[in-house]
Amino acid sequence: MTYSLIVVPFVVITVIVALLTARRPAFGRRMTASVIAAGVLVVLTAVFDNVMIAAGLFTYPETLISGVRIGLAPIEDFAYPVCAAFLVPAVFTLLEPTRSHREETAS
């Protein structure tokens, strides 16, 4: 199995869970924050993956990656931090009680 195929379930789950929060309050603000976080995580991943690969801590078999790289890091490695930037806030949003549920429990 290639690294690209391993990434697919994470991306699909992230998209589905993020879309489930579309009707929750502050969706646009949350998506903006996720985009900013994803950008930061991509930069950090580029730096640290390249350092670790250059140091010989791990390698990727050429037959299992797409061949597209940012420095030494295969592009597939960047899917995980991007998914995390969107999935974690979406999960927390879904775990928050809705306003009507809070009002019912408060009375």
mmCIF file of C-alpha atoms in Angstrom:
data_model
loop_
_atom_site.group_PDB
_atom_site.id
_atom_site.type_symbol
_atom_site.label_atom_id
_atom_site.label_comp_id
_atom_site.label_asym_id
_atom_site.label_seq_id
_atom_site.Cartn_x
_atom_site.Cartn_y
_atom_site.Cartn_z
ATOM 1 C CA MET A 1 0.000 0.000 0.000
ATOM 2 C CA THR A 2 1.325 3.441 -0.895
ATOM 3 C CA TYR A 3 1.488 6.401 1.448
ATOM 4 C CA SER A 4 -1.029 8.212 -0.769
ATOM 5 C CA LEU A 5 -3.604 5.479 -0.164
ATOM 6 C CA ILE A 6 -2.929 5.491 3.564
ATOM 7 C CA VAL A 7 -3.747 9.213 3.666
ATOM 8 C CA VAL A 8 -7.137 8.896 1.927
ATOM 9 C CA PRO A 9 -9.193 7.699 4.952
ATOM 10 C CA PHE A 10 -7.796 10.515 7.107
ATOM 11 C CA VAL A 11 -8.720 13.122 4.506
ATOM 12 C CA VAL A 12 -12.211 11.675 3.975
ATOM 13 C CA ILE A 13 -12.933 11.542 7.716
ATOM 14 C CA THR A 14 -11.629 15.088 8.151
ATOM 15 C CA VAL A 15 -13.837 16.450 5.364
ATOM 16 C CA ILE A 16 -16.931 14.647 6.667
ATOM 17 C CA VAL A 17 -16.446 15.707 10.296
ATOM 18 C CA ALA A 18 -15.641 19.309 9.329
ATOM 19 C CA LEU A 19 -18.754 19.491 7.152
ATOM 20 C CA LEU A 20 -20.867 18.166 10.024
ATOM 21 C CA THR A 21 -19.965 21.350 11.915
ATOM 22 C CA ALA A 22 -21.035 23.687 9.099
ATOM 23 C CA ARG A 23 -24.294 24.621 10.836
ATOM 24 C CA ARG A 24 -22.667 25.193 14.207
ATOM 25 C CA PRO A 25 -21.896 28.757 15.321
ATOM 26 C CA ALA A 26 -18.646 30.385 14.185
ATOM 27 C CA PHE A 27 -18.004 27.936 11.340
ATOM 28 C CA GLY A 28 -16.290 30.572 9.205
ATOM 29 C CA ARG A 29 -14.115 31.768 12.065
ATOM 30 C CA ARG A 30 -13.185 28.166 12.901
ATOM 31 C CA MET A 31 -12.281 27.441 9.266
ATOM 32 C CA THR A 32 -10.135 30.577 9.109
ATOM 33 C CA ALA A 33 -8.318 29.545 12.266
ATOM 34 C CA SER A 34 -7.852 26.036 10.849
ATOM 35 C CA VAL A 35 -6.362 27.412 7.633
ATOM 36 C CA ILE A 36 -3.881 29.505 9.625
ATOM 37 C CA ALA A 37 -3.024 26.550 11.860
ATOM 38 C CA ALA A 38 -2.610 24.300 8.818
ATOM 39 C CA GLY A 39 -0.210 26.806 7.265
ATOM 40 C CA VAL A 40 1.898 26.908 10.409
ATOM 41 C CA LEU A 41 1.873 23.116 10.691
ATOM 42 C CA VAL A 42 2.908 22.708 7.047
ATOM 43 C CA VAL A 43 5.898 24.997 7.591
ATOM 44 C CA LEU A 44 6.880 23.151 10.765
ATOM 45 C CA THR A 45 6.454 19.793 9.041
ATOM 46 C CA ALA A 46 8.599 20.951 6.119
ATOM 47 C CA VAL A 47 11.373 22.067 8.429
ATOM 48 C CA PHE A 48 11.403 19.154 10.843
ATOM 49 C CA ASP A 49 10.703 16.367 8.351
ATOM 50 C CA ASN A 50 13.564 17.602 6.199
ATOM 51 C CA VAL A 51 15.891 17.745 9.187
ATOM 52 C CA MET A 52 14.947 14.235 10.325
ATOM 53 C CA ILE A 53 15.228 12.757 6.831
ATOM 54 C CA ALA A 54 18.579 14.498 6.242
ATOM 55 C CA ALA A 55 19.821 13.130 9.578
ATOM 56 C CA GLY A 56 18.918 9.631 8.429
ATOM 57 C CA LEU A 57 16.312 9.004 11.108
ATOM 58 C CA PHE A 58 13.952 7.554 8.494
ATOM 59 C CA THR A 59 13.531 7.149 4.758
ATOM 60 C CA TYR A 60 10.694 6.561 2.332
ATOM 61 C CA PRO A 61 10.865 3.830 -0.303
ATOM 62 C CA GLU A 62 10.538 5.526 -3.691
ATOM 63 C CA THR A 63 7.991 2.940 -4.823
ATOM 64 C CA LEU A 64 5.576 3.913 -2.024
ATOM 65 C CA ILE A 65 5.503 7.705 -2.474
ATOM 66 C CA SER A 66 4.172 9.926 -5.237
ATOM 67 C CA GLY A 67 7.590 11.384 -5.937
ATOM 68 C CA VAL A 68 6.434 14.934 -5.229
ATOM 69 C CA ARG A 69 8.562 16.347 -2.446
ATOM 70 C CA ILE A 70 9.058 19.514 -0.482
ATOM 71 C CA GLY A 71 12.773 19.329 0.068
ATOM 72 C CA LEU A 72 13.330 15.736 1.150
ATOM 73 C CA ALA A 73 9.831 15.253 2.592
ATOM 74 C CA PRO A 74 7.211 13.532 0.440
ATOM 75 C CA ILE A 75 4.056 15.544 -0.092
ATOM 76 C CA GLU A 76 1.998 12.779 1.556
ATOM 77 C CA ASP A 77 3.547 13.657 4.917
ATOM 78 C CA PHE A 78 1.817 17.024 4.856
ATOM 79 C CA ALA A 79 -1.706 15.576 4.827
ATOM 80 C CA TYR A 80 -1.598 14.560 8.484
ATOM 81 C CA PRO A 81 -0.925 18.001 9.984
ATOM 82 C CA VAL A 82 -3.436 19.606 7.602
ATOM 83 C CA CYS A 83 -6.069 17.052 8.625
ATOM 84 C CA ALA A 84 -5.272 17.646 12.295
ATOM 85 C CA ALA A 85 -5.720 21.408 11.874
ATOM 86 C CA PHE A 86 -9.283 20.861 10.644
ATOM 87 C CA LEU A 87 -10.300 17.663 12.419
ATOM 88 C CA VAL A 88 -9.412 18.554 16.016
ATOM 89 C CA PRO A 89 -11.496 21.771 16.153
ATOM 90 C CA ALA A 90 -14.355 20.023 14.342
ATOM 91 C CA VAL A 91 -14.408 17.171 16.852
ATOM 92 C CA PHE A 92 -14.352 19.607 19.767
ATOM 93 C CA THR A 93 -17.205 21.532 18.174
ATOM 94 C CA LEU A 94 -19.264 18.376 17.781
ATOM 95 C CA LEU A 95 -18.589 17.413 21.394
ATOM 96 C CA GLU A 96 -19.883 20.771 22.658
ATOM 97 C CA PRO A 97 -23.534 20.685 23.628
ATOM 98 C CA THR A 98 -25.763 22.705 21.328
ATOM 99 C CA ARG A 99 -27.439 25.848 22.630
ATOM 100 C CA SER A 100 -30.855 24.177 22.926
ATOM 101 C CA HIS A 101 -29.329 21.273 24.881
ATOM 102 C CA ARG A 102 -27.616 23.719 27.248
ATOM 103 C CA GLU A 103 -30.897 25.578 27.767
ATOM 104 C CA GLU A 104 -32.731 22.317 28.544
ATOM 105 C CA THR A 105 -30.168 21.233 31.131
ATOM 106 C CA ALA A 106 -30.027 24.691 32.721
ATOM 107 C CA SER A 107 -33.748 24.778 33.481
#
